[in-house]
Amino acid sequence: MSSTPSRRARAKPWNQRLAPYLFVLPNMLIFGLFVVYPAINNFNISLYDSRNGRDFTFVGGANYQELFGSEAFCSAARATVVFATCFVVLTTVLSVALALMLNQRIKGRAFFRTVFFLPVVLSPVVVGLIWGWIFDRGNGLLNTVLARIGLGQPGWLVDGGLATIVVIFVGLWMHIGFYILIILAGLQGIDPTYYEAARMDGATNWQQLRKITLPLLRPTTMVVVILSLIAGFQAFDYIWTLTGGGPIGATTLMVQYIYENAFQSPIRYGLAAAASVVLFVTVFALTLLNFLYGRRKEAT
Amino acid sequence: MSRRRWTSIGGSAVPSVGQVLTYAILIGLSIVVLAPVVWAVLSSFKTQSELAQRPPAPLPSSLATANYTEALSSFDFGLYLQNSVIVTVGATLLTVVVNTMCAYGLAKYNFRGRDVLFLIVLGTIMIPLQLIFIPVYQMAAQLGLVNSLWGLIIPPAATPTGVFLLRQYMLGIPDDLIEAARIDGAGEFRIFARIVVPLCGAALAVVTIFSVMWRWNDFLWPLIISQDQAKYTLPVALAQFNSQLSVPFNYILAMSVVSMLPVVVIFLILQRHIVRGIANTGFK
């Protein structure tokens, strides 16, 4: 993006000088009102306390202090970190593995791609609802089948540890197709002559994978890591209908914690805003870290 | 097509272990992906007693549509459906128009502040609504958008990904084409509407499909904005009914299927474009 010689810009007729501003105006107006200003204002709100959304009083860092001393927040933060970590790692590993399989010459490749992408277009609310019903202890399809083949009937959504696994599983089920597609696009971008040369030198398939595919795929993998990281830290909708955040808060992640504090009595805007500042800073820092790490790897 | 393989399949007639394993994994996962959806669709035709049956029968006793007609008549289901359609169509139109205009401004003009504005667009990709919905809600409240469908249409309309995708696409349109039109005396807006927009078909299709998907399935923002039941969209209504034990599950399933159907149909019709569009635009 190099800047233009200003001499030519000045020579342009007035309508050409005005036009770009008019073109970007509507979008930038909405951006400004509903993204940029709120993102800044979020920090401001976090410094105030209010009773049921009225009578704001300045309290400085008190909300943050309260957050880190609150068991509910720490539990939501822990659950979010566990969820996001598992989600990012599994998403990256599985999407690369499955994309490699789908990149081979196999029958029904188009069918498999379509099937794996299908959940991406489904409503997360409906996804949570259907899986919640399948994992249900008493009436669920899964436990009916398990009982049929003589296995136990685990309380999938009653046990905190199991519920966490279920939530991660459903998250992967719903999103993996999107990431597979990104990796597939990356694989298509690798020059086939590398493989030809490697084969001439007698490299095995495993060596080709280790020495050519994975290194050249790194920028695409990094995109998957960053996108899944952002997705992992903002997970909410399907969990809301899948577990409702339970049992006993085991699957209450940060966004739900923020939502409950902001919109359910007692309304604590300031506290909720402080929590979203923490979430925002975390996501931002991790994204930046990933980005810099990716850059450094590319440079060496 | 070039040959790219990772496992040793070769041209041998006997499938290798790797090949068998690949098929086993892909078929197994396809079943895991499809089974819940198929199960839900089949079960949406079951009566309440059939749903409670242990073990459940795989197929409903008859393909009766009673759940659908009853769900439609006993709740304001039609209203939620209508709200969803209005919001999805309205927001998508607005998104496409403002995103395309903005992308054109950023791609084809040199003006003061352009790079800063483009950086803002890129930066906001990292600020999803989920992270800042409290101040966004306050802004919407100040503008009187709470409990109004406008509140569901306007705030999420300016999507950074849309601007980014369209801009990348427009960079590929030759400047000479635009210059030639200027020499012929076409106005700036006319050039945009008559020459540039028709050339952006593929990118516009992707942005449109994404917008439809996002708005139709959106939950958190509609949950916040539509506090009055008359302004619920389908996902909000579904989630609220699901939490009330008084609503029979066969109705909930029927509503779920109706809310899945439009996007699945659109997806199946346009899947080639969606897949190619995502693969080719931007995300690399």
mmCIF file of C-alpha atoms in Angstrom, chain A residues 4-300:
data_model
loop_
_atom_site.group_PDB
_atom_site.id
_atom_site.type_symbol
_atom_site.label_atom_id
_atom_site.label_comp_id
_atom_site.label_asym_id
_atom_site.label_seq_id
_atom_site.Cartn_x
_atom_site.Cartn_y
_atom_site.Cartn_z
ATOM 1 C CA THR A 4 0.178 8.299 -4.113
ATOM 2 C CA PRO A 5 1.926 11.343 -5.429
ATOM 3 C CA SER A 6 -0.159 14.193 -4.080
ATOM 4 C CA ARG A 7 0.366 16.270 -7.211
ATOM 5 C CA ARG A 8 -1.777 13.905 -9.260
ATOM 6 C CA ALA A 9 -4.407 13.690 -6.566
ATOM 7 C CA ARG A 10 -4.763 17.457 -6.545
ATOM 8 C CA ALA A 11 -5.201 17.511 -10.286
ATOM 9 C CA LYS A 12 -8.230 15.233 -10.092
ATOM 10 C CA PRO A 13 -11.677 16.750 -10.601
ATOM 11 C CA TRP A 14 -13.705 17.357 -7.444
ATOM 12 C CA ASN A 15 -16.071 14.448 -7.950
ATOM 13 C CA GLN A 16 -13.191 11.983 -8.077
ATOM 14 C CA ARG A 17 -11.745 13.417 -4.905
ATOM 15 C CA LEU A 18 -15.050 13.316 -3.060
ATOM 16 C CA ALA A 19 -16.288 9.959 -4.368
ATOM 17 C CA PRO A 20 -14.091 7.598 -2.276
ATOM 18 C CA TYR A 21 -15.247 9.246 0.951
ATOM 19 C CA LEU A 22 -18.869 8.835 -0.031
ATOM 20 C CA PHE A 23 -18.250 5.204 -0.950
ATOM 21 C CA VAL A 24 -16.668 4.263 2.360
ATOM 22 C CA LEU A 25 -18.944 6.455 4.496
ATOM 23 C CA PRO A 26 -21.939 4.135 5.151
ATOM 24 C CA ASN A 27 -19.783 1.183 6.112
ATOM 25 C CA MET A 28 -17.433 3.282 8.233
ATOM 26 C CA LEU A 29 -20.380 4.946 9.969
ATOM 27 C CA ILE A 30 -21.714 1.556 11.068
ATOM 28 C CA PHE A 31 -18.187 0.403 11.982
ATOM 29 C CA GLY A 32 -17.611 3.508 14.014
ATOM 30 C CA LEU A 33 -20.923 3.374 15.849
ATOM 31 C CA PHE A 34 -21.100 -0.361 16.484
ATOM 32 C CA VAL A 35 -17.500 -1.601 16.566
ATOM 33 C CA VAL A 36 -14.798 1.014 17.031
ATOM 34 C CA TYR A 37 -16.479 3.325 19.537
ATOM 35 C CA PRO A 38 -17.946 0.428 21.576
ATOM 36 C CA ALA A 39 -14.556 -1.312 21.664
ATOM 37 C CA ILE A 40 -13.090 1.805 23.282
ATOM 38 C CA ASN A 41 -16.127 2.482 25.407
ATOM 39 C CA ASN A 42 -15.982 -1.072 26.747
ATOM 40 C CA PHE A 43 -12.882 -0.148 28.689
ATOM 41 C CA ASN A 44 -14.535 2.997 29.993
ATOM 42 C CA ILE A 45 -17.608 1.123 31.242
ATOM 43 C CA SER A 46 -15.389 -1.368 33.046
ATOM 44 C CA LEU A 47 -14.240 1.427 35.352
ATOM 45 C CA TYR A 48 -17.751 2.169 36.592
ATOM 46 C CA ASP A 49 -20.202 0.413 38.841
ATOM 47 C CA SER A 50 -23.949 0.673 38.500
ATOM 48 C CA ARG A 51 -27.058 -0.644 40.118
ATOM 49 C CA ASN A 52 -29.248 -2.394 37.542
ATOM 50 C CA GLY A 53 -27.782 -0.418 34.682
ATOM 51 C CA ARG A 54 -28.383 3.022 36.247
ATOM 52 C CA ASP A 55 -26.474 5.502 38.411
ATOM 53 C CA PHE A 56 -22.966 4.931 37.165
ATOM 54 C CA THR A 57 -20.257 5.689 39.702
ATOM 55 C CA PHE A 58 -16.556 5.686 38.969
ATOM 56 C CA VAL A 59 -14.775 2.906 40.824
ATOM 57 C CA GLY A 60 -11.459 2.638 38.984
ATOM 58 C CA GLY A 61 -10.000 -0.867 39.027
ATOM 59 C CA ALA A 62 -12.429 -2.201 41.638
ATOM 60 C CA ASN A 63 -14.318 -4.308 39.101
ATOM 61 C CA TYR A 64 -11.125 -6.030 38.056
ATOM 62 C CA GLN A 65 -10.221 -6.675 41.665
ATOM 63 C CA GLU A 66 -13.645 -8.129 42.292
ATOM 64 C CA LEU A 67 -13.407 -10.319 39.165
ATOM 65 C CA PHE A 68 -10.175 -12.009 40.139
ATOM 66 C CA GLY A 69 -11.482 -12.653 43.618
ATOM 67 C CA SER A 70 -14.743 -14.108 42.358
ATOM 68 C CA GLU A 71 -15.054 -17.874 42.140
ATOM 69 C CA ALA A 72 -17.650 -17.640 39.331
ATOM 70 C CA PHE A 73 -15.305 -15.602 37.136
ATOM 71 C CA CYS A 74 -12.260 -17.739 37.824
ATOM 72 C CA SER A 75 -14.281 -20.853 37.053
ATOM 73 C CA ALA A 76 -15.514 -19.365 33.765
ATOM 74 C CA ALA A 77 -11.983 -18.236 32.893
ATOM 75 C CA ARG A 78 -10.550 -21.673 33.661
ATOM 76 C CA ALA A 79 -13.305 -23.411 31.668
ATOM 77 C CA THR A 80 -12.695 -21.063 28.742
ATOM 78 C CA VAL A 81 -8.948 -21.677 28.733
ATOM 79 C CA VAL A 82 -9.465 -25.461 28.880
ATOM 80 C CA PHE A 83 -12.097 -25.320 26.158
ATOM 81 C CA ALA A 84 -10.158 -22.978 23.869
ATOM 82 C CA THR A 85 -6.891 -24.894 24.268
ATOM 83 C CA CYS A 86 -8.478 -28.265 23.475
ATOM 84 C CA PHE A 87 -10.497 -26.716 20.668
ATOM 85 C CA VAL A 88 -7.504 -25.062 18.980
ATOM 86 C CA VAL A 89 -5.202 -28.086 19.299
ATOM 87 C CA LEU A 90 -7.789 -30.629 18.148
ATOM 88 C CA THR A 91 -9.070 -28.365 15.370
ATOM 89 C CA THR A 92 -5.572 -27.852 13.998
ATOM 90 C CA VAL A 93 -4.515 -31.510 14.189
ATOM 91 C CA LEU A 94 -7.797 -32.909 12.885
ATOM 92 C CA SER A 95 -8.289 -30.381 10.096
ATOM 93 C CA VAL A 96 -4.774 -31.002 8.776
ATOM 94 C CA ALA A 97 -5.176 -34.798 9.029
ATOM 95 C CA LEU A 98 -8.587 -34.805 7.369
ATOM 96 C CA ALA A 99 -7.585 -32.313 4.682
ATOM 97 C CA LEU A 100 -4.599 -34.525 3.821
ATOM 98 C CA MET A 101 -6.962 -37.480 3.458
ATOM 99 C CA LEU A 102 -9.387 -35.470 1.358
ATOM 100 C CA ASN A 103 -6.594 -34.160 -0.830
ATOM 101 C CA GLN A 104 -5.820 -37.652 -2.088
ATOM 102 C CA ARG A 105 -7.371 -39.113 -5.170
ATOM 103 C CA ILE A 106 -10.151 -41.022 -3.548
ATOM 104 C CA LYS A 107 -13.642 -41.892 -4.624
ATOM 105 C CA GLY A 108 -16.398 -39.708 -3.239
ATOM 106 C CA ARG A 109 -14.060 -36.861 -2.360
ATOM 107 C CA ALA A 110 -16.644 -34.210 -3.238
ATOM 108 C CA PHE A 111 -19.243 -36.051 -1.161
ATOM 109 C CA PHE A 112 -17.022 -36.171 1.938
ATOM 110 C CA ARG A 113 -16.126 -32.493 1.600
ATOM 111 C CA THR A 114 -19.802 -31.567 1.368
ATOM 112 C CA VAL A 115 -20.720 -33.736 4.348
ATOM 113 C CA PHE A 116 -17.971 -32.361 6.581
ATOM 114 C CA PHE A 117 -18.870 -28.790 5.678
ATOM 115 C CA LEU A 118 -22.608 -29.259 6.264
ATOM 116 C CA PRO A 119 -22.606 -28.560 10.044
ATOM 117 C CA VAL A 120 -20.912 -25.216 9.395
ATOM 118 C CA VAL A 121 -24.124 -23.854 7.893
ATOM 119 C CA LEU A 122 -26.399 -25.151 10.650
ATOM 120 C CA SER A 123 -27.776 -22.941 13.384
ATOM 121 C CA PRO A 124 -25.640 -23.351 16.528
ATOM 122 C CA VAL A 125 -28.801 -23.194 18.627
ATOM 123 C CA VAL A 126 -30.261 -26.161 16.756
ATOM 124 C CA VAL A 127 -26.930 -28.011 16.892
ATOM 125 C CA GLY A 128 -26.810 -27.614 20.672
ATOM 126 C CA LEU A 129 -30.410 -28.674 20.968
ATOM 127 C CA ILE A 130 -30.036 -31.849 18.911
ATOM 128 C CA TRP A 131 -26.809 -32.959 20.579
ATOM 129 C CA GLY A 132 -28.175 -32.130 24.001
ATOM 130 C CA TRP A 133 -31.049 -34.471 23.279
ATOM 131 C CA ILE A 134 -28.779 -37.233 21.925
ATOM 132 C CA PHE A 135 -26.469 -37.013 24.970
ATOM 133 C CA ASP A 136 -29.386 -36.916 27.397
ATOM 134 C CA ARG A 137 -28.967 -39.410 30.216
ATOM 135 C CA GLY A 138 -32.483 -40.782 30.340
ATOM 136 C CA ASN A 139 -33.960 -40.193 26.929
ATOM 137 C CA GLY A 140 -30.844 -39.878 24.786
ATOM 138 C CA LEU A 141 -30.134 -41.883 21.677
ATOM 139 C CA LEU A 142 -26.499 -42.451 22.637
ATOM 140 C CA ASN A 143 -27.208 -44.040 25.992
ATOM 141 C CA THR A 144 -29.979 -46.137 24.472
ATOM 142 C CA VAL A 145 -27.455 -47.552 22.031
ATOM 143 C CA LEU A 146 -24.808 -47.970 24.748
ATOM 144 C CA ALA A 147 -27.300 -49.830 26.952
ATOM 145 C CA ARG A 148 -28.211 -52.040 24.006
ATOM 146 C CA ILE A 149 -24.628 -53.189 23.550
ATOM 147 C CA GLY A 150 -24.198 -53.692 27.259
ATOM 148 C CA LEU A 151 -22.202 -50.614 28.151
ATOM 149 C CA GLY A 152 -22.975 -48.249 30.975
ATOM 150 C CA GLN A 153 -25.124 -45.150 30.790
ATOM 151 C CA PRO A 154 -22.800 -42.278 31.569
ATOM 152 C CA GLY A 155 -24.390 -39.007 32.674
ATOM 153 C CA TRP A 156 -22.892 -37.054 29.798
ATOM 154 C CA LEU A 157 -24.394 -33.725 30.756
ATOM 155 C CA VAL A 158 -24.623 -34.340 34.503
ATOM 156 C CA ASP A 159 -20.937 -34.907 35.145
ATOM 157 C CA GLY A 160 -18.804 -31.769 34.824
ATOM 158 C CA GLY A 161 -15.822 -33.491 33.215
ATOM 159 C CA LEU A 162 -17.937 -35.399 30.714
ATOM 160 C CA ALA A 163 -19.963 -32.284 29.877
ATOM 161 C CA THR A 164 -16.740 -30.435 29.071
ATOM 162 C CA ILE A 165 -15.732 -33.234 26.703
ATOM 163 C CA VAL A 166 -19.196 -33.182 25.107
ATOM 164 C CA VAL A 167 -19.016 -29.421 24.571
ATOM 165 C CA ILE A 168 -15.586 -29.688 22.938
ATOM 166 C CA PHE A 169 -16.748 -32.592 20.782
ATOM 167 C CA VAL A 170 -19.822 -30.731 19.540
ATOM 168 C CA GLY A 171 -17.741 -27.615 18.882
ATOM 169 C CA LEU A 172 -15.410 -29.660 16.700
ATOM 170 C CA TRP A 173 -18.337 -31.385 15.007
ATOM 171 C CA MET A 174 -19.822 -28.043 14.069
ATOM 172 C CA HIS A 175 -16.704 -26.143 12.969
ATOM 173 C CA ILE A 176 -14.137 -28.616 11.640
ATOM 174 C CA GLY A 177 -15.453 -28.496 8.050
ATOM 175 C CA PHE A 178 -14.612 -24.825 7.754
ATOM 176 C CA TYR A 179 -11.009 -25.349 8.838
ATOM 177 C CA ILE A 180 -10.612 -28.423 6.625
ATOM 178 C CA LEU A 181 -11.540 -26.204 3.711
ATOM 179 C CA ILE A 182 -8.910 -23.610 4.589
ATOM 180 C CA ILE A 183 -6.213 -26.307 4.854
ATOM 181 C CA LEU A 184 -7.368 -27.815 1.551
ATOM 182 C CA ALA A 185 -6.948 -24.415 -0.078
ATOM 183 C CA GLY A 186 -3.439 -24.251 1.364
ATOM 184 C CA LEU A 187 -2.596 -27.718 0.047
ATOM 185 C CA GLN A 188 -3.722 -26.719 -3.425
ATOM 186 C CA GLY A 189 -1.239 -23.871 -3.279
ATOM 187 C CA ILE A 190 1.809 -26.126 -2.862
ATOM 188 C CA ASP A 191 3.804 -26.470 -6.075
ATOM 189 C CA PRO A 192 3.605 -30.124 -7.251
ATOM 190 C CA THR A 193 7.136 -30.007 -8.683
ATOM 191 C CA TYR A 194 8.507 -30.263 -5.122
ATOM 192 C CA TYR A 195 7.002 -33.724 -4.861
ATOM 193 C CA GLU A 196 8.234 -34.773 -8.258
ATOM 194 C CA ALA A 197 11.770 -33.781 -7.328
ATOM 195 C CA ALA A 198 11.480 -35.525 -3.955
ATOM 196 C CA ARG A 199 10.238 -38.729 -5.552
ATOM 197 C CA MET A 200 13.148 -38.668 -7.996
ATOM 198 C CA ASP A 201 15.467 -38.506 -5.001
ATOM 199 C CA GLY A 202 13.675 -41.503 -3.550
ATOM 200 C CA ALA A 203 11.892 -39.758 -0.679
ATOM 201 C CA THR A 204 9.198 -41.831 1.002
ATOM 202 C CA ASN A 205 5.676 -40.487 1.393
ATOM 203 C CA TRP A 206 6.308 -39.955 5.069
ATOM 204 C CA GLN A 207 9.435 -37.932 4.299
ATOM 205 C CA GLN A 208 7.526 -35.886 1.738
ATOM 206 C CA LEU A 209 4.885 -35.123 4.345
ATOM 207 C CA ARG A 210 7.463 -34.152 6.988
ATOM 208 C CA LYS A 211 9.860 -32.228 4.766
ATOM 209 C CA ILE A 212 7.594 -30.625 2.167
ATOM 210 C CA THR A 213 3.908 -30.587 2.993
ATOM 211 C CA LEU A 214 3.900 -29.607 6.654
ATOM 212 C CA PRO A 215 6.556 -26.861 6.395
ATOM 213 C CA LEU A 216 4.952 -25.323 3.321
ATOM 214 C CA LEU A 217 1.541 -25.563 4.954
ATOM 215 C CA ARG A 218 2.652 -23.607 8.004
ATOM 216 C CA PRO A 219 1.197 -20.197 6.988
ATOM 217 C CA THR A 220 -2.203 -21.808 6.344
ATOM 218 C CA THR A 221 -2.008 -23.768 9.592
ATOM 219 C CA MET A 222 -1.310 -20.485 11.353
ATOM 220 C CA VAL A 223 -4.496 -19.008 9.893
ATOM 221 C CA VAL A 224 -6.408 -21.993 11.268
ATOM 222 C CA VAL A 225 -4.794 -21.579 14.681
ATOM 223 C CA ILE A 226 -5.675 -17.885 14.832
ATOM 224 C CA LEU A 227 -9.242 -18.275 13.568
ATOM 225 C CA SER A 228 -9.961 -21.227 15.872
ATOM 226 C CA LEU A 229 -8.433 -19.316 18.765
ATOM 227 C CA ILE A 230 -10.813 -16.408 18.223
ATOM 228 C CA ALA A 231 -13.714 -18.864 17.786
ATOM 229 C CA GLY A 232 -12.686 -20.842 20.866
ATOM 230 C CA PHE A 233 -12.695 -17.790 23.117
ATOM 231 C CA GLN A 234 -16.098 -16.577 21.938
ATOM 232 C CA ALA A 235 -17.988 -19.895 22.086
ATOM 233 C CA PHE A 236 -21.438 -19.441 23.526
ATOM 234 C CA ASP A 237 -24.586 -20.086 21.479
ATOM 235 C CA TYR A 238 -24.592 -23.857 21.059
ATOM 236 C CA ILE A 239 -23.382 -24.383 24.632
ATOM 237 C CA TRP A 240 -26.348 -22.358 25.847
ATOM 238 C CA THR A 241 -28.792 -24.902 24.386
ATOM 239 C CA LEU A 242 -26.530 -27.941 24.887
ATOM 240 C CA THR A 243 -25.744 -27.667 28.581
ATOM 241 C CA GLY A 244 -27.005 -24.239 29.601
ATOM 242 C CA GLY A 245 -23.559 -23.735 31.118
ATOM 243 C CA GLY A 246 -24.059 -26.579 33.594
ATOM 244 C CA PRO A 247 -23.675 -28.840 35.412
ATOM 245 C CA ILE A 248 -22.929 -26.340 38.200
ATOM 246 C CA GLY A 249 -21.157 -23.937 35.895
ATOM 247 C CA ALA A 250 -18.738 -26.540 34.499
ATOM 248 C CA THR A 251 -19.400 -25.402 30.923
ATOM 249 C CA THR A 252 -20.122 -21.738 31.640
ATOM 250 C CA LEU A 253 -17.553 -19.992 29.482
ATOM 251 C CA MET A 254 -16.582 -16.329 29.500
ATOM 252 C CA VAL A 255 -19.136 -15.041 26.994
ATOM 253 C CA GLN A 256 -21.951 -16.636 28.972
ATOM 254 C CA TYR A 257 -20.517 -15.247 32.202
ATOM 255 C CA ILE A 258 -20.442 -11.775 30.644
ATOM 256 C CA TYR A 259 -23.959 -12.167 29.238
ATOM 257 C CA GLU A 260 -25.386 -13.258 32.585
ATOM 258 C CA ASN A 261 -23.797 -10.369 34.437
ATOM 259 C CA ALA A 262 -24.883 -7.837 31.835
ATOM 260 C CA PHE A 263 -28.453 -8.937 31.266
ATOM 261 C CA GLN A 264 -29.601 -11.027 34.185
ATOM 262 C CA SER A 265 -30.450 -9.620 37.553
ATOM 263 C CA PRO A 266 -28.510 -8.279 39.382
ATOM 264 C CA ILE A 267 -27.279 -6.390 36.335
ATOM 265 C CA ARG A 268 -23.589 -5.551 36.719
ATOM 266 C CA TYR A 269 -22.554 -3.725 33.543
ATOM 267 C CA GLY A 270 -19.210 -2.599 34.918
ATOM 268 C CA LEU A 271 -18.228 -6.042 36.126
ATOM 269 C CA ALA A 272 -19.344 -7.650 32.861
ATOM 270 C CA ALA A 273 -17.473 -5.018 30.838
ATOM 271 C CA ALA A 274 -14.340 -5.641 32.901
ATOM 272 C CA ALA A 275 -14.665 -9.344 32.112
ATOM 273 C CA SER A 276 -14.946 -8.581 28.412
ATOM 274 C CA VAL A 277 -11.863 -6.366 28.600
ATOM 275 C CA VAL A 278 -9.990 -9.323 30.106
ATOM 276 C CA LEU A 279 -11.305 -11.623 27.376
ATOM 277 C CA PHE A 280 -10.532 -9.082 24.670
ATOM 278 C CA VAL A 281 -6.976 -8.499 25.857
ATOM 279 C CA THR A 282 -6.388 -12.256 26.124
ATOM 280 C CA VAL A 283 -7.614 -12.958 22.596
ATOM 281 C CA PHE A 284 -5.712 -9.988 21.225
ATOM 282 C CA ALA A 285 -2.447 -10.941 22.949
ATOM 283 C CA LEU A 286 -2.674 -14.588 21.904
ATOM 284 C CA THR A 287 -3.464 -13.664 18.306
ATOM 285 C CA LEU A 288 -0.546 -11.267 18.204
ATOM 286 C CA LEU A 289 1.758 -13.846 19.765
ATOM 287 C CA ASN A 290 0.747 -16.436 17.183
ATOM 288 C CA PHE A 291 1.211 -13.949 14.408
ATOM 289 C CA LEU A 292 4.687 -12.957 15.563
ATOM 290 C CA TYR A 293 5.664 -16.582 16.121
ATOM 291 C CA GLY A 294 4.492 -17.432 12.610
ATOM 292 C CA ARG A 295 6.496 -14.535 11.197
ATOM 293 C CA ARG A 296 9.645 -15.585 13.016
ATOM 294 C CA LYS A 297 9.317 -19.187 11.814
ATOM 295 C CA GLU A 298 8.898 -17.988 8.273
ATOM 296 C CA ALA A 299 11.979 -15.801 8.515
ATOM 297 C CA THR A 300 14.292 -18.551 9.685
#
